[in-house]
Coordinates of N, CA and C in Angstrom, one line a residue:
M125 N 73.2 46.5 65.7 CA 72.2 45.5 66.3 C 73.3 43.9 66.0
N126 N 73.0 43.5 67.0 CA 73.8 41.7 66.5 C 73.1 41.1 65.7
R127 N 73.6 39.7 65.3 CA 73.2 38.8 64.3 C 71.8 38.4 64.9
D128 N 71.8 38.0 66.0 CA 70.6 37.1 66.4 C 69.3 38.4 66.5
N129 N 69.8 39.5 66.8 CA 68.5 40.7 66.7 C 68.2 40.8 65.6
F130 N 68.9 40.9 64.7 CA 68.7 40.7 63.2 C 67.7 40.3 62.5
F131 N 68.1 38.7 62.9 CA 67.6 37.5 62.7 C 66.0 37.7 62.7
N132 N 66.1 37.7 64.4 CA 64.5 38.0 64.9 C 63.7 39.0 64.4
Y133 N 63.9 40.0 64.3 CA 63.5 41.3 63.3 C 63.2 41.0 61.8
S134 N 64.1 40.5 61.6 CA 63.6 39.9 59.9 C 62.3 39.1 59.8
K135 N 62.7 38.0 61.1 CA 61.5 36.9 61.0 C 60.2 37.6 61.4
H136 N 60.5 38.8 62.2 CA 58.9 39.4 62.7 C 58.5 40.2 61.0
V137 N 59.5 40.8 60.6 CA 58.7 41.6 59.4 C 58.2 40.8 58.3
S138 N 59.2 39.7 58.1 CA 58.5 39.0 57.2 C 57.4 38.0 57.4
S139 N 57.3 37.5 58.7 CA 56.4 37.1 59.1 C 54.9 37.9 59.1
N140 N 54.9 39.1 59.6 CA 54.1 40.3 59.3 C 53.5 40.8 57.9
F141 N 54.4 40.6 57.2 CA 54.2 41.0 55.6 C 53.2 39.7 55.2
L142 N 53.5 38.6 55.7 CA 53.1 37.3 54.9 C 51.4 37.2 55.6
L143 N 51.3 37.6 56.8 CA 49.8 37.7 57.4 C 49.2 38.9 57.1
S144 N 49.8 40.0 56.6 CA 49.0 40.9 56.2 C 48.9 40.9 55.0
S145 N 49.6 40.4 54.1 CA 49.0 39.9 52.9 C 48.2 38.7 52.6
F146 N 48.1 37.7 53.7 CA 46.9 36.5 53.8 C 45.7 37.5 53.9
F147 N 45.5 38.6 54.8 CA 44.1 39.2 55.3 C 43.8 40.0 53.9
V148 N 45.1 40.6 53.4 CA 44.5 41.4 52.3 C 43.8 40.5 51.4
V149 N 44.6 39.8 50.5 CA 44.2 38.8 49.5 C 42.7 38.1 50.0
S150 N 42.4 37.7 51.1 CA 41.6 37.5 51.5 C 40.2 38.0 51.5
F151 N 40.5 39.2 51.9 CA 39.5 40.1 51.9 C 39.2 40.7 50.7
L152 N 39.9 40.9 49.6 CA 39.9 41.0 48.4 C 38.9 39.9 47.4
E153 N 39.3 38.5 47.9 CA 38.5 37.4 47.5 C 37.2 37.4 47.9
I154 N 36.8 37.6 49.2 CA 35.7 37.9 49.7 C 34.9 39.0 48.8
I155 N 35.5 40.0 48.5 CA 34.9 41.2 47.6 C 34.4 40.4 46.4
A156 N 35.4 39.7 45.5 CA 35.1 38.9 44.5 C 33.9 38.3 44.4
E157 N 34.0 37.5 45.6 CA 33.0 36.4 45.5 C 31.5 36.9 45.7
Y158 N 31.1 37.8 46.3 CA 30.1 39.0 46.8 C 29.7 39.5 45.8
N159 N 30.6 40.2 44.6 CA 30.3 40.7 43.4 C 30.4 39.3 42.2
E160 N 30.5 38.3 42.4 CA 30.6 37.6 41.3 C 31.6 37.5 40.5
N161 N 33.0 38.2 40.8 CA 33.8 38.6 39.7 C 34.7 37.7 39.3
K162 N 34.4 36.7 38.5 CA 35.2 35.6 37.8 C 36.7 35.5 38.2
S163 N 36.7 36.9 37.2 CA 38.3 37.2 37.1 C 39.2 37.3 38.3
W164 N 38.6 38.3 39.2 CA 39.3 38.7 40.4 C 39.5 37.5 41.3
I165 N 38.3 36.2 41.3 CA 38.2 35.4 41.9 C 39.7 34.6 41.6
W166 N 39.7 34.4 40.5 CA 40.7 33.7 39.9 C 42.7 34.3 40.4
I167 N 42.2 35.7 40.2 CA 43.5 36.3 40.8 C 43.6 36.1 42.0
T168 N 42.8 36.3 43.3 CA 43.0 36.0 44.4 C 43.3 34.9 45.2
K169 N 41.9 34.2 44.8 CA 41.8 33.0 45.6 C 43.3 32.1 45.5
P170 N 44.2 31.8 44.4 CA 45.3 30.9 44.6 C 46.2 31.4 45.2
F171 N 46.2 32.8 45.7 CA 47.2 33.1 47.0 C 46.9 32.5 48.2
I172 N 45.6 32.6 48.8 CA 45.2 32.6 49.9 C 45.9 31.4 50.9
I173 N 46.1 30.2 50.5 CA 46.6 29.2 51.2 C 48.2 29.2 51.2
P174 N 48.6 29.8 49.8 CA 50.1 29.8 49.7 C 50.8 31.0 50.9
F175 N 49.9 31.8 50.4 CA 50.4 32.8 51.9 C 50.4 32.0 53.2
L176 N 49.5 31.4 53.6 CA 49.1 31.0 54.8 C 50.1 29.8 55.0
L177 N 50.3 29.0 54.2 CA 51.4 28.1 54.5 C 53.2 28.8 54.6
A178 N 53.1 30.1 53.8 CA 54.4 30.6 53.9 C 54.4 31.0 55.4
Y179 N 53.4 31.6 55.9 CA 53.4 32.2 57.3 C 53.4 31.1 58.1
Y180 N 53.0 29.8 58.2 CA 53.4 29.0 59.2 C 54.8 28.3 58.7
L181 N 55.1 28.2 57.9 CA 56.3 27.8 57.7 C 57.3 28.5 58.3
R182 N 57.2 30.1 58.0 CA 58.2 31.0 58.7 C 58.2 31.1 60.3
L183 N 57.2 30.8 60.6 CA 57.3 31.0 62.0 C 57.4 29.6 62.9
T184 N 56.9 28.5 62.5 CA 57.1 27.4 63.3 C 58.4 26.5 63.3
K185 N 58.9 26.1 64.5 CA 60.0 25.3 64.7 C 60.1 23.8 63.9
K186 N 59.1 23.1 64.4 CA 58.7 22.0 64.3 C 57.6 21.7 63.0
K187 N 58.2 21.5 61.9 CA 57.0 21.4 60.5 C 56.2 20.3 60.9
C188 N 54.7 20.1 60.6 CA 54.1 19.0 60.6 C 53.6 19.0 58.8
N189 N 54.2 17.8 58.6 CA 53.6 17.3 57.5 C 52.6 16.7 56.9
F190 N 51.6 16.5 57.7 CA 50.2 16.2 58.1 C 49.5 17.7 57.5
F191 N 49.9 18.6 58.4 CA 49.4 19.9 58.0 C 49.5 20.5 57.0
I192 N 50.6 20.3 56.5 CA 51.4 20.8 55.0 C 50.6 20.3 54.0
C193 N 50.1 18.9 54.0 CA 49.5 18.3 53.1 C 48.1 18.6 52.9
A194 N 47.8 18.6 54.3 CA 46.0 19.2 54.6 C 45.8 20.5 53.8
L195 N 46.7 21.5 54.0 CA 46.6 22.8 53.6 C 46.8 22.5 51.8
F196 N 47.7 21.7 51.5 CA 47.9 21.7 50.2 C 46.5 21.1 49.5
C197 N 45.7 20.2 50.1 CA 44.6 19.6 50.0 C 43.7 20.4 49.7
S198 N 43.6 21.4 50.8 CA 42.4 22.6 51.1 C 42.6 23.2 49.8
W199 N 43.9 23.8 49.4 CA 44.3 24.7 48.2 C 43.8 24.1 47.0
I200 N 44.1 22.9 46.8 CA 43.6 22.0 45.4 C 41.6 22.0 45.6
A201 N 41.2 22.1 46.4 CA 40.0 22.1 46.5 C 39.4 23.6 46.3
N202 N 40.0 24.3 46.7 CA 39.3 25.7 46.5 C 39.9 26.0 45.2
L203 N 40.7 25.9 44.8 CA 40.3 26.2 43.3 C 39.8 25.4 42.3
M204 N 39.4 24.0 42.5 CA 38.5 23.4 42.0 C 37.0 24.1 42.2
F205 N 36.6 24.6 43.1 CA 35.3 25.2 43.7 C 35.1 26.5 42.9
I206 N 36.3 27.0 42.2 CA 36.1 28.4 41.3 C 35.4 28.5 40.4
E207 N 35.1 26.8 39.5 CA 34.6 26.7 38.2 C 33.0 26.6 39.0
N208 N 32.8 25.8 39.9 CA 31.4 25.9 40.4 C 30.6 25.1 39.4
T209 N 31.0 24.1 38.9 CA 30.4 23.2 37.9 C 30.0 21.9 38.8
L210 N 29.1 20.8 38.5 CA 28.8 19.8 39.4 C 30.3 18.9 39.6
N211 N 30.8 18.7 38.2 CA 32.1 17.8 38.7 C 33.1 18.2 39.1
W212 N 33.5 19.7 39.1 CA 34.4 19.9 39.8 C 34.4 20.3 41.3
I213 N 32.7 20.3 41.6 CA 32.4 20.7 43.0 C 33.1 19.2 43.5
I214 N 32.4 18.2 43.0 CA 32.5 16.6 43.5 C 34.4 16.5 43.6
Y215 N 35.3 17.1 42.7 CA 36.2 16.5 42.9 C 36.8 17.4 43.7
G216 N 36.5 18.9 43.9 CA 36.7 19.6 45.0 C 36.4 19.1 46.3
S217 N 35.1 18.8 46.5 CA 34.4 18.0 47.5 C 35.7 16.5 48.2
V218 N 35.9 16.0 47.1 CA 37.1 14.7 47.6 C 38.5 15.2 48.1
F219 N 39.0 16.5 47.5 CA 40.1 16.8 48.3 C 39.7 17.5 49.6
F220 N 38.5 18.2 49.6 CA 38.4 18.7 51.0 C 38.2 17.6 52.2
L221 N 37.5 16.9 51.5 CA 37.3 15.2 52.7 C 38.6 15.0 53.2
I222 N 39.8 14.7 52.2 CA 41.2 14.7 52.6 C 41.7 15.8 53.6
Y223 N 41.4 16.5 53.5 CA 41.7 17.8 54.1 C 41.2 17.9 55.3
R224 N 39.9 17.1 56.0 CA 39.5 17.4 57.0 C 39.7 16.1 57.8
I225 N 39.8 15.0 56.8 CA 40.5 13.8 57.4 C 41.9 14.0 58.3
L226 N 42.7 14.6 57.4 CA 44.2 15.1 57.9 C 44.2 15.8 58.9
I227 N 43.2 17.0 59.3 CA 43.1 18.2 60.4 C 42.5 17.3 61.4
I228 N 41.4 16.1 61.2 CA 40.8 15.7 62.5 C 42.0 14.2 62.9
Y229 N 42.5 14.1 62.1 CA 44.0 13.1 62.4 C 44.8 13.6 63.3
I230 N 45.4 15.1 62.7 CA 46.1 15.9 63.5 C 45.6 16.4 65.1
A231 N 44.2 16.7 64.9 CA 43.6 17.0 66.2 C 43.9 16.1 67.4
M232 N 43.5 14.9 66.5 CA 43.3 13.6 67.2 C 44.6 13.5 68.2
N233 N 45.8 13.7 67.6 CA 46.9 13.3 68.3 C 47.5 14.4 69.1
R234 N 46.9 15.3 68.9 CA 47.6 16.6 69.7 C 46.2 17.1 71.0
V235 N 45.1 16.8 70.7 CA 44.0 17.0 72.1 C 43.2 15.9 72.2
K236 N 43.5 15.7 73.7 CA 42.6 14.6 74.3 C 41.7 15.0 75.0
L237 N 40.4 14.7 75.1 CA 39.3 15.0 75.6 C 39.0 13.8 77.0
P238 N 38.4 14.7 78.3 CA 38.7 13.4 79.1 C 37.9 12.4 78.9
S239 N 36.7 12.5 78.3 CA 35.6 11.3 78.1 C 34.9 11.9 76.7
L240 N 33.9 11.2 76.6 CA 33.2 11.2 75.4 C 32.0 12.4 75.2
V241 N 31.7 12.5 76.8 CA 30.6 13.4 77.3 C 30.7 15.0 76.6
P242 N 32.3 15.4 76.7 CA 32.0 17.0 75.9 C 32.0 16.5 74.4
L243 N 32.4 15.8 73.7 CA 32.3 15.3 72.4 C 31.0 15.7 72.0
I244 N 30.2 14.3 72.8 CA 28.7 14.8 72.4 C 28.1 16.0 72.4
I245 N 28.2 16.3 73.4 CA 27.4 17.8 73.9 C 28.2 18.8 73.2
G246 N 29.4 18.8 72.4 CA 30.3 19.7 71.6 C 29.4 19.3 70.2
S247 N 29.1 18.6 70.0 CA 28.6 18.3 68.7 C 27.2 18.3 68.6
I248 N 26.4 18.5 69.4 CA 25.0 19.0 69.4 C 24.7 20.1 68.5
P249 N 25.2 21.2 68.5 CA 25.0 22.4 67.6 C 25.2 22.1 66.3
F250 N 26.3 21.3 65.6 CA 26.7 20.9 64.7 C 25.6 20.1 63.8
I251 N 25.3 19.0 64.5 CA 24.4 18.1 64.5 C 23.0 18.9 63.6
F252 N 22.5 19.5 64.4 CA 21.3 20.3 64.3 C 21.2 21.1 63.0
I253 N 22.8 21.8 62.9 CA 22.9 22.9 61.8 C 23.1 21.8 60.2
Y254 N 23.9 20.4 60.1 CA 23.8 20.0 59.5 C 22.5 19.2 58.9
A255 N 21.7 18.8 60.1 CA 20.5 18.1 59.8 C 19.6 19.0 59.1
T256 N 20.0 20.4 59.0 CA 18.8 21.4 58.9 C 18.7 21.4 57.6
V257 N 20.4 21.7 57.1 CA 20.8 22.3 55.7 C 20.4 20.6 55.0
C258 N 21.3 19.5 55.4 CA 20.0 18.4 54.8 C 19.0 18.1 54.5
F259 N 18.2 18.5 55.4 CA 16.8 18.6 55.1 C 16.3 19.5 54.1
L260 N 16.6 20.8 54.0 CA 16.3 21.7 53.0 C 16.9 21.4 51.6
S261 N 17.8 21.0 51.5 CA 18.6 20.3 50.4 C 18.7 19.3 49.5
F262 N 18.0 18.3 50.5 CA 17.8 16.6 49.9 C 17.7 16.5 48.4
E263 N 16.5 17.2 48.0 CA 16.2 16.8 46.5 C 17.1 17.5 45.5
A264 N 17.4 18.9 46.2 CA 18.2 19.5 45.1 C 19.7 18.9 44.8
M265 N 20.5 18.1 46.1 CA 21.5 17.8 45.8 C 21.9 15.9 45.2
G266 N 20.6 15.5 45.2 CA 20.6 14.2 44.4 C 21.6 13.2 44.9
D267 N 22.4 12.3 44.0 CA 23.3 11.6 44.9 C 24.4 12.1 45.2
T268 N 24.7 13.5 45.2 CA 25.8 14.2 45.9 C 25.7 14.3 47.4
I269 N 24.2 13.7 47.9 CA 24.1 14.0 49.2 C 24.8 13.0 50.0
Y270 N 25.3 11.8 49.3 CA 26.0 11.0 50.1 C 27.3 11.6 50.6
L271 N 28.2 12.2 49.6 CA 28.9 12.8 49.7 C 29.1 14.0 50.5
F272 N 27.9 15.0 51.3 CA 27.8 15.7 51.8 C 27.5 15.1 53.3
L273 N 26.6 14.2 53.2 CA 26.6 13.4 54.6 C 27.9 12.9 55.3
I274 N 28.9 12.3 54.2 CA 30.4 12.2 54.8 C 30.6 13.6 55.4
H275 N 31.1 14.4 54.5 CA 31.5 15.7 55.1 C 31.0 16.2 56.3
G276 N 29.8 16.3 56.7 CA 28.6 16.5 57.8 C 29.4 15.7 58.7
I277 N 29.5 14.3 58.7 CA 30.1 13.4 59.7 C 31.2 13.9 60.2
F278 N 32.3 14.5 59.4 CA 34.2 14.9 59.7 C 33.4 16.2 60.8
T279 N 33.0 17.2 59.6 CA 32.4 18.2 60.2 C 31.9 18.2 61.9
V280 N 31.1 17.5 62.0 CA 30.4 17.4 63.0 C 31.1 16.8 64.4
Y281 N 32.3 15.9 63.8 CA 32.8 15.2 64.7 C 34.3 16.1 65.2
L282 N 34.8 17.0 64.2 CA 35.8 18.1 64.4 C 35.0 19.2 65.2
G283 N 34.1 19.9 64.7 CA 33.2 20.7 65.7 C 33.0 20.4 67.1
G284 N 32.4 19.1 67.1 CA 32.2 18.5 68.5 C 33.2 18.4 69.5
L285 N 34.6 17.9 69.0 CA 35.9 18.2 69.3 C 36.2 19.4 69.8
S286 N 36.4 20.1 68.9 CA 36.5 21.4 69.4 C 35.7 22.0 70.6
F287 N 34.9 22.2 70.3 CA 33.6 22.9 71.3 C 33.8 22.2 72.3
G288 N 33.5 20.6 72.5 CA 33.8 19.9 73.5 C 35.0 20.6 74.5
N289 N 36.1 20.3 73.5 CA 37.2 20.6 74.5 C 37.2 21.9 74.7
Y290 N 36.7 23.1 74.2 CA 36.5 24.5 74.8 C 35.7 24.4 75.7
I291 N 34.8 23.5 75.9 CA 34.0 23.8 77.2 C 34.9 23.2 78.6
M292 N 35.3 22.1 78.4 CA 35.8 21.6 79.3 C 37.2 22.3 79.7
L293 N 38.1 22.6 78.7 CA 39.1 23.8 79.1 C 39.1 24.9 78.0
P294 N 38.4 26.2 78.3 CA 37.9 27.2 77.8 C 39.7 28.1 77.6
N295 N 40.7 27.7 78.2 CA 42.1 28.6 77.8 C 42.4 28.4 76.4

């Protein structure tokens, strides 16, 4: 086996290991969340994003610093969400909002829609979902409803961009 083949084989094996680890740890974390087992959540959740980041870094030739920063913000947010108290959820939501802003920035630089019509049509399902959740939980959220609405705007926009682009170019 020559040097290039060995490098490609090594890259293939290590990336498969990282991706498999990501899925196994994610599956274990889902089970821990379902069973409300805080110990297992604390053991598994901190490894999900690092495995995903390592997989990305292993396979990509041109690294996007905004994407790396976005994953880091998502990781911090997910760690803060483990505690499940109002203050930690608010702090986590701020980091998750930064994550969404960065992902939208990346998407806007890489995906171009031919017009606003696909964006508007693609946003309709997400508007209904967020409006329903907002309506049903308005009283329980209190002052945090504003943070929820800001998240909703970014989610509707990103969902509309993705879905609208898929409608126009389903490849």
